[in-house]
Structures are given as C-alpha cells and as structure tokens.
C-alpha cells in the first residue's frame, strides 16, 4: 500500500523583487516526460499528464477539446521580471516549447494536495482543515466531482469531531448533504454553552437560514428525546432486575409502567426506584447533549449500580442487565436522532 503523504506548507525562495524564484515540484510531479506543466502563483512548476486532468475535470477536458494551448515559458518569465501586466492567453501556438498553464489562484501547496487526490494511487493525508478547504475550493472550481466525493470521507473522518462547526459550514458551502448531517449530529454532542456560543470565520460563508436550521435541529432532537424518555414502552419486557418480576426488598414505584410485550403491545410492570432515578438521569443528560454520545459517560450508571449492589438479589445480574439496557437505550436514541437529521439534511 502506498505511503500516504502528509502535506505541509512551504514557500519557495523569493527573489529581491518579491516574485518567487522558479522551482520544480517534488515527485511525482517532476517527470520530464509529462505533457503539460501547471504553474502556481508561487512559481512552482508541476509536470502532469493531460489525460489524468481530462478524466478528473470537465473544465480541463473542455479546454483541451477546444484546442486551447498553454503559453510559452518565455512569456511568463519576461513579465515576471517586471515587464507589464501580462495575462497569459491559452491560445498560444508555440508548441515547440514546454506547454505551460498558469493557475494564478492556486499555491503550490493547494495544487499538490489537489493533484495527489487524482493521481494513482491516492497518497494524500491532510494535516489541517485549512489545507483541505483550499483543495475543496479548487476541486469545486474545476468541477472535479470525484475529488469532492472522496474528500467527504476525509472531512468526516479526520475533522468533524474537533472542528465541527467549520466542517458544517464548509459542507453547506459546497452542498455536501452527508457531511452536513454528520457535522449536525456531532454538533448535538457539544455542551449547551459551547453549542450556543460557537463561532468560526466560515459562518460568513453560509446564509443565516443554514445556521438557524442547525440550531433548530438541536432543539428538535432535545424535544423529541424528552418525550421519548418519558416512558419505557420502547424497551422489551423481561425478567430484568429493575422490574417487579425480580422480587426483592428494593423500593419500587407504586405506579405500573408499560414495557413492550412479546406481541408488540404494552405490559405493565412496577419499576424499582433506583432504576427510575437512573432513567431520569439519562433523560437529563440527553437534554444537555441530545444524542447517543451523552450516554457514553461511565459515571452515568455509577449511582444506580451502587444502590442495586446493596441488594443481594439485584446484585446477581445488575451489571449485565444495565449493560443491555444502556445499549438498547443508545440504539433507541440514535434511531430517533437519525430520523430527524436525515429528514433535515438528506431529503431537503
């Protein structure tokens, strides 16, 4: 398997005029047999194959199909020395010299990242969201849909946990629904104050409606989960240590509560008070963070386990039964949240 390349920022040496000195890109973009040179704003030359660009980008494909030609190297070199404000024409007919296409909007760092996503085998590994954001911008400009699709996985895998709101804004800007949903779901896991006060510069790139929708999604999830955890009717009935089917000296609620019976109907059971208190703590945690991740805190079960293990009868199975219950609750919560986020971001 090819070693993934970590992309880091570097500037080529500049001459006294402030114009970067010409430099050749590092492998694999220094092959002299390549049929095109891409030159960046910092004067780095990337030797590439037109066939690869043609397959990856309809913009380049149209350019080549229309017979447009890159400029002569001498044109750029003269103007870089201070000779006027030349904007290179793509219709130059000097084919005996190395064909060069100038990309003044791209730095060598961004172009290298972009090319590494389309050259076989893919060897990119983004070390910062800023690098990835610049490559997404370039891929969008050149209509490299396959690159945009592949970078969705990178956004979610490498950046959505630590830079949630930035990823949401970037996904909104480039209309990537699955990434928006992943970021919105991760946004649910932020503490209430962090979610309310979160700010990133990328918020300037999206409209107020999109940000309002993100906040509304969080409120909707909290509301739905508050209602869902008022009852245990979603949980399968059985000989659980926290129900009246396991007789012991633990105090229990006088009111019968419904659980899901074997036929899908409801079965009334008296629930032990230590478990009711635990379920209420879970419901409270889900209001602070309206998602399944709120249930991952090991301390959430500590008090219930302490109380249950004081009882000789409950102690026998409480750990197994609580593990099963918490797993089922997590799946139930994840399902409720998924219905909301999918409906908002994947069907809009």
mmCIF file of C-alpha atoms in Angstrom:
data_model
loop_
_atom_site.group_PDB
_atom_site.id
_atom_site.type_symbol
_atom_site.label_atom_id
_atom_site.label_comp_id
_atom_site.label_asym_id
_atom_site.label_seq_id
_atom_site.Cartn_x
_atom_site.Cartn_y
_atom_site.Cartn_z
ATOM 1 C CA UNK A 1 0.000 0.000 0.000
ATOM 2 C CA UNK A 2 1.325 3.416 -0.881
ATOM 3 C CA UNK A 3 2.512 5.566 1.997
ATOM 4 C CA UNK A 4 0.124 8.479 2.455
ATOM 5 C CA UNK A 5 1.827 11.814 2.126
ATOM 6 C CA UNK A 6 1.324 14.428 4.810
ATOM 7 C CA UNK A 7 1.010 17.819 3.150
ATOM 8 C CA UNK A 8 2.646 20.733 4.911
ATOM 9 C CA UNK A 9 3.029 24.378 3.919
ATOM 10 C CA UNK A 10 6.248 25.666 2.404
ATOM 11 C CA UNK A 11 7.154 28.699 0.330
ATOM 12 C CA UNK A 12 9.719 28.658 -2.463
ATOM 13 C CA UNK A 13 12.575 31.096 -2.211
ATOM 14 C CA UNK A 14 11.724 34.596 -3.406
ATOM 15 C CA UNK A 15 13.986 36.892 -5.391
ATOM 16 C CA UNK A 16 14.636 40.512 -4.462
ATOM 17 C CA UNK A 17 11.657 41.766 -6.468
ATOM 18 C CA UNK A 18 9.288 39.743 -4.303
ATOM 19 C CA UNK A 19 8.480 37.305 -7.134
ATOM 20 C CA UNK A 20 9.136 33.694 -6.101
ATOM 21 C CA UNK A 21 12.063 32.106 -7.887
ATOM 22 C CA UNK A 22 11.100 29.352 -10.354
ATOM 23 C CA UNK A 23 11.081 25.897 -8.798
ATOM 24 C CA UNK A 24 10.161 22.399 -9.870
ATOM 25 C CA UNK A 25 7.623 20.446 -7.878
ATOM 26 C CA UNK A 26 8.712 17.411 -5.933
ATOM 27 C CA UNK A 27 7.922 13.857 -7.134
ATOM 28 C CA UNK A 28 5.745 12.607 -8.639
ATOM 29 C CA UNK A 29 5.215 15.939 -10.408
ATOM 30 C CA UNK A 30 8.705 16.390 -11.831
ATOM 31 C CA UNK A 31 8.584 13.754 -14.571
ATOM 32 C CA UNK A 32 10.161 15.306 -17.711
ATOM 33 C CA UNK A 33 8.078 13.068 -19.981
ATOM 34 C CA UNK A 34 4.793 14.635 -18.819
ATOM 35 C CA UNK A 35 2.902 16.572 -21.483
ATOM 36 C CA UNK A 36 1.807 19.651 -19.514
ATOM 37 C CA UNK A 37 3.195 21.999 -16.880
ATOM 38 C CA UNK A 38 0.922 23.648 -14.345
ATOM 39 C CA UNK A 39 2.473 26.752 -12.802
ATOM 40 C CA UNK A 40 1.224 28.096 -9.483
ATOM 41 C CA UNK A 41 1.075 31.583 -8.012
ATOM 42 C CA UNK A 42 4.353 30.952 -6.175
ATOM 43 C CA UNK A 43 6.091 29.962 -9.442
ATOM 44 C CA UNK A 44 6.321 26.204 -8.872
ATOM 45 C CA UNK A 45 6.053 24.013 -11.978
ATOM 46 C CA UNK A 46 4.090 20.771 -11.787
ATOM 47 C CA UNK A 47 4.645 18.354 -14.692
ATOM 48 C CA UNK A 48 1.424 16.456 -15.221
ATOM 49 C CA UNK A 49 -0.428 14.333 -17.757
ATOM 50 C CA UNK A 50 -3.331 15.928 -19.584
ATOM 51 C CA UNK A 51 -5.111 12.587 -19.775
ATOM 52 C CA UNK A 52 -5.406 12.460 -15.981
ATOM 53 C CA UNK A 53 -6.669 16.035 -15.770
ATOM 54 C CA UNK A 54 -9.111 15.362 -18.596
ATOM 55 C CA UNK A 55 -10.646 12.409 -16.754
ATOM 56 C CA UNK A 56 -10.834 14.232 -13.423
ATOM 57 C CA UNK A 57 -12.096 17.642 -14.546
ATOM 58 C CA UNK A 58 -14.651 18.609 -17.206
ATOM 59 C CA UNK A 59 -13.162 22.105 -17.146
ATOM 60 C CA UNK A 60 -9.786 20.816 -18.278
ATOM 61 C CA UNK A 61 -11.454 18.354 -20.659
ATOM 62 C CA UNK A 62 -13.348 21.173 -22.378
ATOM 63 C CA UNK A 63 -10.212 23.267 -22.536
ATOM 64 C CA UNK A 64 -8.261 20.504 -24.255
ATOM 65 C CA UNK A 65 -11.179 19.589 -26.550
ATOM 66 C CA UNK A 66 -11.439 23.174 -27.767
ATOM 67 C CA UNK A 67 -7.808 23.019 -28.808
ATOM 68 C CA UNK A 68 -6.636 25.668 -26.396
ATOM 69 C CA UNK A 69 -2.923 25.726 -25.794
ATOM 70 C CA UNK A 70 -0.844 26.822 -22.832
ATOM 71 C CA UNK A 71 1.568 29.733 -23.081
ATOM 72 C CA UNK A 72 5.272 29.795 -23.787
ATOM 73 C CA UNK A 73 7.552 29.768 -20.760
ATOM 74 C CA UNK A 74 9.302 32.868 -22.085
ATOM 75 C CA UNK A 75 6.125 34.952 -21.833
ATOM 76 C CA UNK A 76 5.794 34.400 -18.094
ATOM 77 C CA UNK A 77 9.492 34.783 -17.456
ATOM 78 C CA UNK A 78 9.670 38.199 -19.173
ATOM 79 C CA UNK A 79 6.620 39.520 -17.376
ATOM 80 C CA UNK A 80 7.757 38.148 -14.013
ATOM 81 C CA UNK A 81 10.824 40.342 -14.325
ATOM 82 C CA UNK A 82 8.614 43.412 -14.303
ATOM 83 C CA UNK A 83 7.508 43.686 -17.918
ATOM 84 C CA UNK A 84 3.845 44.692 -17.749
ATOM 85 C CA UNK A 85 0.653 43.136 -16.523
ATOM 86 C CA UNK A 86 0.505 40.118 -18.807
ATOM 87 C CA UNK A 87 -2.438 37.756 -18.502
ATOM 88 C CA UNK A 88 -1.453 34.542 -20.274
ATOM 89 C CA UNK A 89 -3.531 33.543 -23.259
ATOM 90 C CA UNK A 90 -4.499 29.916 -23.511
ATOM 91 C CA UNK A 91 -4.445 30.020 -27.292
ATOM 92 C CA UNK A 92 -0.710 30.445 -27.860
ATOM 93 C CA UNK A 93 0.518 28.325 -30.757
ATOM 94 C CA UNK A 94 4.151 27.831 -29.687
ATOM 95 C CA UNK A 95 4.127 24.064 -29.364
ATOM 96 C CA UNK A 96 7.834 23.505 -29.732
ATOM 97 C CA UNK A 97 8.441 24.709 -26.174
ATOM 98 C CA UNK A 98 7.219 23.115 -22.978
ATOM 99 C CA UNK A 99 3.459 23.809 -22.714
ATOM 100 C CA UNK A 100 2.646 25.716 -19.536
ATOM 101 C CA UNK A 101 -0.716 26.525 -17.999
ATOM 102 C CA UNK A 102 -0.706 29.185 -15.294
ATOM 103 C CA UNK A 103 -3.005 28.778 -12.294
ATOM 104 C CA UNK A 104 -2.572 32.114 -10.507
ATOM 105 C CA UNK A 105 -5.300 31.385 -7.967
ATOM 106 C CA UNK A 106 -3.564 28.270 -6.590
ATOM 107 C CA UNK A 107 -0.496 27.976 -4.384
ATOM 108 C CA UNK A 108 1.859 25.044 -4.782
ATOM 109 C CA UNK A 109 0.605 23.590 -1.502
ATOM 110 C CA UNK A 110 -3.003 23.576 -2.664
ATOM 111 C CA UNK A 111 -2.224 22.264 -6.142
ATOM 112 C CA UNK A 112 -0.095 19.461 -4.758
ATOM 113 C CA UNK A 113 -2.890 18.377 -2.414
ATOM 114 C CA UNK A 114 -5.376 18.517 -5.277
ATOM 115 C CA UNK A 115 -3.232 16.501 -7.671
ATOM 116 C CA UNK A 116 -2.470 13.887 -5.038
ATOM 117 C CA UNK A 117 -6.204 13.178 -4.824
ATOM 118 C CA UNK A 118 -6.452 12.301 -8.524
ATOM 119 C CA UNK A 119 -3.071 10.742 -9.334
ATOM 120 C CA UNK A 120 -2.989 6.969 -8.892
ATOM 121 C CA UNK A 121 -2.593 5.744 -6.260
ATOM 122 C CA UNK A 122 -4.121 8.423 -3.997
ATOM 123 C CA UNK A 123 -1.447 9.422 -1.481
ATOM 124 C CA UNK A 124 -2.859 12.468 0.274
ATOM 125 C CA UNK A 125 -3.115 12.881 4.048
ATOM 126 C CA UNK A 126 -4.337 16.302 5.138
ATOM 127 C CA UNK A 127 -2.801 17.639 8.327
ATOM 128 C CA UNK A 128 -5.080 20.674 8.621
ATOM 129 C CA UNK A 129 -8.587 21.665 7.668
ATOM 130 C CA UNK A 130 -7.212 24.814 6.046
ATOM 131 C CA UNK A 131 -5.306 22.701 3.506
ATOM 132 C CA UNK A 132 -8.362 20.575 2.814
ATOM 133 C CA UNK A 133 -10.590 23.634 2.482
ATOM 134 C CA UNK A 134 -8.280 25.119 -0.174
ATOM 135 C CA UNK A 135 -8.296 21.853 -2.137
ATOM 136 C CA UNK A 136 -12.092 21.656 -1.975
ATOM 137 C CA UNK A 137 -12.280 25.164 -3.398
ATOM 138 C CA UNK A 138 -10.007 24.219 -6.292
ATOM 139 C CA UNK A 139 -11.823 20.931 -6.926
ATOM 140 C CA UNK A 140 -15.129 22.795 -6.979
ATOM 141 C CA UNK A 141 -13.807 25.369 -9.441
ATOM 142 C CA UNK A 142 -12.548 22.695 -11.832
ATOM 143 C CA UNK A 143 -15.671 20.538 -11.340
ATOM 144 C CA UNK A 144 -13.726 17.555 -10.027
ATOM 145 C CA UNK A 145 -16.751 15.743 -8.659
ATOM 146 C CA UNK A 146 -14.870 12.535 -7.868
ATOM 147 C CA UNK A 147 -12.389 14.516 -5.786
ATOM 148 C CA UNK A 148 -15.202 16.295 -3.951
ATOM 149 C CA UNK A 149 -16.818 12.942 -3.196
ATOM 150 C CA UNK A 150 -13.594 11.378 -1.929
ATOM 151 C CA UNK A 151 -12.864 14.346 0.312
ATOM 152 C CA UNK A 152 -16.233 13.957 2.024
ATOM 153 C CA UNK A 153 -14.837 10.930 3.854
ATOM 154 C CA UNK A 154 -11.759 12.904 4.895
ATOM 155 C CA UNK A 155 -13.865 15.747 6.284
ATOM 156 C CA UNK A 156 -15.926 13.397 8.416
ATOM 157 C CA UNK A 157 -13.170 11.008 9.432
ATOM 158 C CA UNK A 158 -10.435 13.495 10.284
ATOM 159 C CA UNK A 159 -12.054 16.812 11.148
ATOM 160 C CA UNK A 160 -15.719 16.640 12.134
ATOM 161 C CA UNK A 161 -15.075 15.820 15.808
ATOM 162 C CA UNK A 162 -12.626 18.628 16.559
ATOM 163 C CA UNK A 163 -13.795 21.280 14.091
ATOM 164 C CA UNK A 164 -17.491 20.532 13.949
ATOM 165 C CA UNK A 165 -18.905 23.933 13.065
ATOM 166 C CA UNK A 166 -16.206 24.638 10.464
ATOM 167 C CA UNK A 167 -16.945 21.327 8.755
ATOM 168 C CA UNK A 168 -20.669 22.093 8.805
ATOM 169 C CA UNK A 169 -20.086 25.469 7.142
ATOM 170 C CA UNK A 170 -17.752 24.012 4.506
ATOM 171 C CA UNK A 171 -20.221 21.225 3.728
ATOM 172 C CA UNK A 172 -23.014 23.778 3.442
ATOM 173 C CA UNK A 173 -20.964 25.996 1.138
ATOM 174 C CA UNK A 174 -20.257 23.117 -1.258
ATOM 175 C CA UNK A 175 -23.632 21.397 -0.821
ATOM 176 C CA UNK A 176 -22.428 18.084 0.640
ATOM 177 C CA UNK A 177 -25.555 16.747 2.410
ATOM 178 C CA UNK A 178 -23.987 13.692 4.050
ATOM 179 C CA UNK A 179 -21.185 15.780 5.563
ATOM 180 C CA UNK A 180 -23.682 18.386 6.763
ATOM 181 C CA UNK A 181 -25.650 15.662 8.514
ATOM 182 C CA UNK A 182 -22.518 14.195 10.118
ATOM 183 C CA UNK A 183 -21.487 17.638 11.365
ATOM 184 C CA UNK A 184 -25.004 18.410 12.594
ATOM 185 C CA UNK A 185 -25.065 15.142 14.549
ATOM 186 C CA UNK A 186 -21.679 15.894 16.050
ATOM 187 C CA UNK A 187 -22.933 19.395 16.945
ATOM 188 C CA UNK A 188 -25.514 17.696 19.163
ATOM 189 C CA UNK A 189 -22.673 16.311 21.299
ATOM 190 C CA UNK A 190 -21.362 19.760 22.207
ATOM 191 C CA UNK A 191 -22.159 21.019 25.715
ATOM 192 C CA UNK A 192 -25.035 23.542 25.732
ATOM 193 C CA UNK A 193 -22.857 26.609 26.298
ATOM 194 C CA UNK A 194 -20.324 25.558 23.651
ATOM 195 C CA UNK A 195 -23.091 24.999 21.118
ATOM 196 C CA UNK A 196 -24.735 28.346 21.863
ATOM 197 C CA UNK A 197 -21.521 30.373 21.741
ATOM 198 C CA UNK A 198 -19.667 28.558 18.949
ATOM 199 C CA UNK A 199 -18.247 30.840 16.261
ATOM 200 C CA UNK A 200 -15.950 30.258 13.292
ATOM 201 C CA UNK A 201 -14.999 32.543 10.415
ATOM 202 C CA UNK A 202 -16.651 30.156 7.943
ATOM 203 C CA UNK A 203 -20.062 31.229 9.259
ATOM 204 C CA UNK A 204 -19.613 34.230 6.979
ATOM 205 C CA UNK A 205 -19.707 31.849 4.004
ATOM 206 C CA UNK A 206 -23.200 30.493 4.685
ATOM 207 C CA UNK A 207 -26.603 32.107 4.996
ATOM 208 C CA UNK A 208 -28.446 32.708 8.256
ATOM 209 C CA UNK A 209 -31.066 30.112 7.324
ATOM 210 C CA UNK A 210 -28.493 27.303 7.338
ATOM 211 C CA UNK A 211 -27.164 28.264 10.761
ATOM 212 C CA UNK A 212 -30.678 28.690 12.151
ATOM 213 C CA UNK A 213 -31.514 25.231 10.796
ATOM 214 C CA UNK A 214 -28.532 23.763 12.662
ATOM 215 C CA UNK A 215 -29.686 25.268 15.965
ATOM 216 C CA UNK A 216 -33.281 24.244 15.291
ATOM 217 C CA UNK A 217 -32.140 20.670 14.634
ATOM 218 C CA UNK A 218 -30.552 20.561 18.084
ATOM 219 C CA UNK A 219 -33.701 21.917 19.734
ATOM 220 C CA UNK A 220 -35.876 19.429 17.855
ATOM 221 C CA UNK A 221 -33.697 16.490 18.902
ATOM 222 C CA UNK A 222 -33.840 17.602 22.539
ATOM 223 C CA UNK A 223 -37.619 17.928 22.382
ATOM 224 C CA UNK A 224 -38.144 14.532 20.740
ATOM 225 C CA UNK A 225 -35.827 12.773 23.190
ATOM 226 C CA UNK A 226 -37.522 14.432 26.163
ATOM 227 C CA UNK A 227 -40.830 12.982 25.028
ATOM 228 C CA UNK A 228 -39.318 9.599 24.126
ATOM 229 C CA UNK A 229 -37.773 9.092 27.569
ATOM 230 C CA UNK A 230 -40.987 9.771 29.470
ATOM 231 C CA UNK A 231 -41.836 6.097 29.047
ATOM 232 C CA UNK A 232 -40.195 2.670 28.852
ATOM 233 C CA UNK A 233 -42.663 1.321 26.309
ATOM 234 C CA UNK A 234 -39.854 1.050 23.744
ATOM 235 C CA UNK A 235 -37.898 -1.453 25.908
ATOM 236 C CA UNK A 236 -38.576 -5.185 25.703
ATOM 237 C CA UNK A 237 -40.240 -6.709 28.760
ATOM 238 C CA UNK A 238 -38.365 -9.458 30.606
ATOM 239 C CA UNK A 239 -37.116 -10.686 33.965
ATOM 240 C CA UNK A 240 -34.973 -7.604 34.490
ATOM 241 C CA UNK A 241 -33.606 -6.899 37.963
ATOM 242 C CA UNK A 242 -35.155 -3.444 37.888
ATOM 243 C CA UNK A 243 -38.739 -4.712 37.398
ATOM 244 C CA UNK A 244 -41.200 -6.348 39.759
ATOM 245 C CA UNK A 245 -40.542 -9.726 38.109
ATOM 246 C CA UNK A 246 -37.422 -9.991 40.277
ATOM 247 C CA UNK A 247 -38.761 -9.858 43.830
ATOM 248 C CA UNK A 248 -36.533 -8.272 46.455
ATOM 249 C CA UNK A 249 -36.565 -5.697 49.211
ATOM 250 C CA UNK A 250 -35.779 -2.732 46.933
ATOM 251 C CA UNK A 251 -38.350 0.019 46.924
ATOM 252 C CA UNK A 252 -40.427 0.195 43.786
ATOM 253 C CA UNK A 253 -42.723 2.673 42.135
ATOM 254 C CA UNK A 254 -46.366 2.263 43.086
ATOM 255 C CA UNK A 255 -47.488 3.132 39.564
ATOM 256 C CA UNK A 256 -47.207 0.441 36.904
ATOM 257 C CA UNK A 257 -45.160 1.469 33.858
ATOM 258 C CA UNK A 258 -45.519 -0.024 30.371
ATOM 259 C CA UNK A 259 -42.799 -2.063 28.664
ATOM 260 C CA UNK A 260 -43.008 -3.629 25.218
ATOM 261 C CA UNK A 261 -44.571 -7.062 25.342
ATOM 262 C CA UNK A 262 -43.709 -10.070 23.151
ATOM 263 C CA UNK A 263 -46.571 -9.324 20.764
ATOM 264 C CA UNK A 264 -45.618 -5.656 20.398
ATOM 265 C CA UNK A 265 -48.239 -4.477 22.844
ATOM 266 C CA UNK A 266 -47.632 -2.963 26.266
ATOM 267 C CA UNK A 267 -47.097 -4.868 29.501
ATOM 268 C CA UNK A 268 -47.385 -3.043 32.827
ATOM 269 C CA UNK A 269 -44.579 -3.513 35.349
ATOM 270 C CA UNK A 270 -43.634 -1.901 38.641
ATOM 271 C CA UNK A 271 -40.138 -0.433 38.353
ATOM 272 C CA UNK A 272 -37.642 -0.179 41.214
ATOM 273 C CA UNK A 273 -36.903 3.325 42.418
ATOM 274 C CA UNK A 274 -33.134 3.119 41.960
ATOM 275 C CA UNK A 275 -33.712 2.398 38.285
ATOM 276 C CA UNK A 276 -36.308 5.160 37.855
ATOM 277 C CA UNK A 277 -33.768 7.640 39.245
ATOM 278 C CA UNK A 278 -31.179 6.291 36.808
ATOM 279 C CA UNK A 279 -33.532 6.657 33.850
ATOM 280 C CA UNK A 280 -34.267 10.242 34.859
ATOM 281 C CA UNK A 281 -30.538 10.995 34.964
ATOM 282 C CA UNK A 282 -30.215 9.593 31.451
ATOM 283 C CA UNK A 283 -33.083 11.789 30.276
ATOM 284 C CA UNK A 284 -31.420 14.835 31.830
ATOM 285 C CA UNK A 285 -28.097 14.036 30.140
ATOM 286 C CA UNK A 286 -29.908 13.798 26.809
ATOM 287 C CA UNK A 287 -31.234 17.312 27.256
ATOM 288 C CA UNK A 288 -27.711 18.675 27.655
ATOM 289 C CA UNK A 289 -26.437 16.650 24.699
ATOM 290 C CA UNK A 290 -29.377 15.375 22.626
ATOM 291 C CA UNK A 291 -27.599 12.390 21.074
ATOM 292 C CA UNK A 292 -26.434 8.889 21.916
ATOM 293 C CA UNK A 293 -22.982 10.108 22.859
ATOM 294 C CA UNK A 294 -24.443 11.615 26.034
ATOM 295 C CA UNK A 295 -24.934 8.071 27.323
ATOM 296 C CA UNK A 296 -21.274 7.087 26.964
ATOM 297 C CA UNK A 297 -20.189 8.602 30.279
ATOM 298 C CA UNK A 298 -19.339 5.610 32.522
ATOM 299 C CA UNK A 299 -20.230 7.656 35.604
ATOM 300 C CA UNK A 300 -23.844 7.837 34.448
ATOM 301 C CA UNK A 301 -24.506 4.339 35.807
ATOM 302 C CA UNK A 302 -22.419 4.589 38.974
ATOM 303 C CA UNK A 303 -25.145 5.617 41.407
ATOM 304 C CA UNK A 304 -27.632 3.040 40.118
ATOM 305 C CA UNK A 305 -25.034 0.285 40.395
ATOM 306 C CA UNK A 306 -24.093 1.317 43.936
ATOM 307 C CA UNK A 307 -27.712 1.185 45.057
ATOM 308 C CA UNK A 308 -28.507 -2.057 43.239
ATOM 309 C CA UNK A 309 -25.480 -3.928 44.569
ATOM 310 C CA UNK A 310 -26.651 -3.301 48.140
ATOM 311 C CA UNK A 311 -29.434 -5.771 47.370
ATOM 312 C CA UNK A 312 -28.435 -9.455 47.389
ATOM 313 C CA UNK A 313 -30.984 -10.273 44.705
ATOM 314 C CA UNK A 314 -30.327 -7.349 42.346
ATOM 315 C CA UNK A 315 -26.561 -7.750 42.703
ATOM 316 C CA UNK A 316 -26.612 -11.064 40.823
ATOM 317 C CA UNK A 317 -27.476 -9.652 37.398
ATOM 318 C CA UNK A 318 -27.475 -5.879 37.645
ATOM 319 C CA UNK A 319 -24.265 -5.355 35.669
ATOM 320 C CA UNK A 320 -25.400 -7.490 32.737
ATOM 321 C CA UNK A 321 -28.912 -6.079 32.741
ATOM 322 C CA UNK A 322 -27.749 -2.470 32.937
ATOM 323 C CA UNK A 323 -25.318 -3.060 30.079
ATOM 324 C CA UNK A 324 -28.127 -4.469 27.943
ATOM 325 C CA UNK A 325 -30.454 -1.617 28.862
ATOM 326 C CA UNK A 326 -27.909 1.117 28.128
ATOM 327 C CA UNK A 327 -27.040 -0.470 24.780
ATOM 328 C CA UNK A 328 -30.737 -0.595 23.868
ATOM 329 C CA UNK A 329 -31.262 2.992 25.009
ATOM 330 C CA UNK A 330 -28.313 4.146 22.898
ATOM 331 C CA UNK A 331 -29.757 2.421 19.825
ATOM 332 C CA UNK A 332 -33.193 3.896 20.527
ATOM 333 C CA UNK A 333 -31.770 7.412 20.874
ATOM 334 C CA UNK A 334 -29.580 7.064 17.784
ATOM 335 C CA UNK A 335 -32.609 5.972 15.783
ATOM 336 C CA UNK A 336 -34.661 8.975 16.891
ATOM 337 C CA UNK A 337 -31.821 11.388 16.128
ATOM 338 C CA UNK A 338 -31.142 9.799 12.752
ATOM 339 C CA UNK A 339 -34.770 10.250 11.705
ATOM 340 C CA UNK A 340 -34.512 13.961 12.432
ATOM 341 C CA UNK A 341 -31.097 14.696 10.916
ATOM 342 C CA UNK A 342 -31.695 12.584 7.823
ATOM 343 C CA UNK A 343 -35.024 14.294 7.262
ATOM 344 C CA UNK A 344 -33.460 17.730 7.528
ATOM 345 C CA UNK A 345 -30.184 17.297 5.657
ATOM 346 C CA UNK A 346 -30.572 14.371 3.280
ATOM 347 C CA UNK A 347 -34.096 14.970 2.000
ATOM 348 C CA UNK A 348 -34.094 18.764 1.687
#
